[in-house]
Steps between C-alpha positions, in 0.01 A plus 500: 500500500289485824222711330515268193453212714211652702701495817568861545350615838590685824716288723459556881637164640762243441217243430345725232849518336507115503155492338611743229811292427291175495241659272778639273680170472166300429432752209860487373540129489145375438243757402704693238607186330168319504429542136842348421426212748155436345649492151765247609231287675298511164805400307551198746121410451565435126480128444408439871868555618391696805255246596763229468755708688252571794412114516877390516706805622809300566523354148651794330661671801850409393436666160311809629663582821874576571659296782814557673674150408857506562691469175724204466789393286287226368226745396749692281680181371173369359370840392784580270523262194836478323550552122745221445708441198481157304569196709848352454664849398805656700285792583230275654744368734600838620138607526422201716785573730376854525151365586658310782679815624153681467340240736773530755511868490119515565550266803773727606274808466228331704733393773656840532838382373502733204495881514148515358164331579271298269267821505798696355558251226141522413501873502810504270344263245131610501480833681275344754582438869241219535308255278152626393223269572402460130856416401741670258440572138707462297648191680852571643778336307876464549745573200879469504768753441839452346607858478453625859600374841198669656139394495248708296128530512216629279227551744238577208553148372574343838836354356808465698834448332751294713871513426700177391762485747747229601456481876215544752701737716548732196125459398385576848733818543388633145136437564515676851680799332267521205187494697618732768613758250177520323233571745209489267263792438662710781398255764761460773 
């Protein structure tokens, strides 16, 4: 690799070793990728996007750059949209009650009063440990389960299925158990 990078030479001092390492890293990170960087720059120049980005660098920072914003219960609550039954139906009443349990559960997760964190809930439902800058596609949604006391998720479609249970205590324990026993993609 040093020969390919043009850095292979005899080393007599520690300073020469540092120079070789510095030269190699410059080649590895910048020089060998220069054609890719140039093509990316050309693509951004289409329709003057690169010029606009250079003139207003902070405008698209939230969409183009990842930030370590702490995930909150509110973030998840507004992110997941419920697929509710028709208004006035008996099932809709149970779904509304479950949505209340869901909001309380997310708060418990955020405050450390549940066995899982809000990041664990997001990982369970989407396969992601944090929200991407550009958002999620497809948009996450909540469905409801009659036939299982445990939550289920389809990470490909970002859908979370919540059990319809009679008490918050039972809902919380079943959510904790279900999420803890399905670590998602081998992530522990």
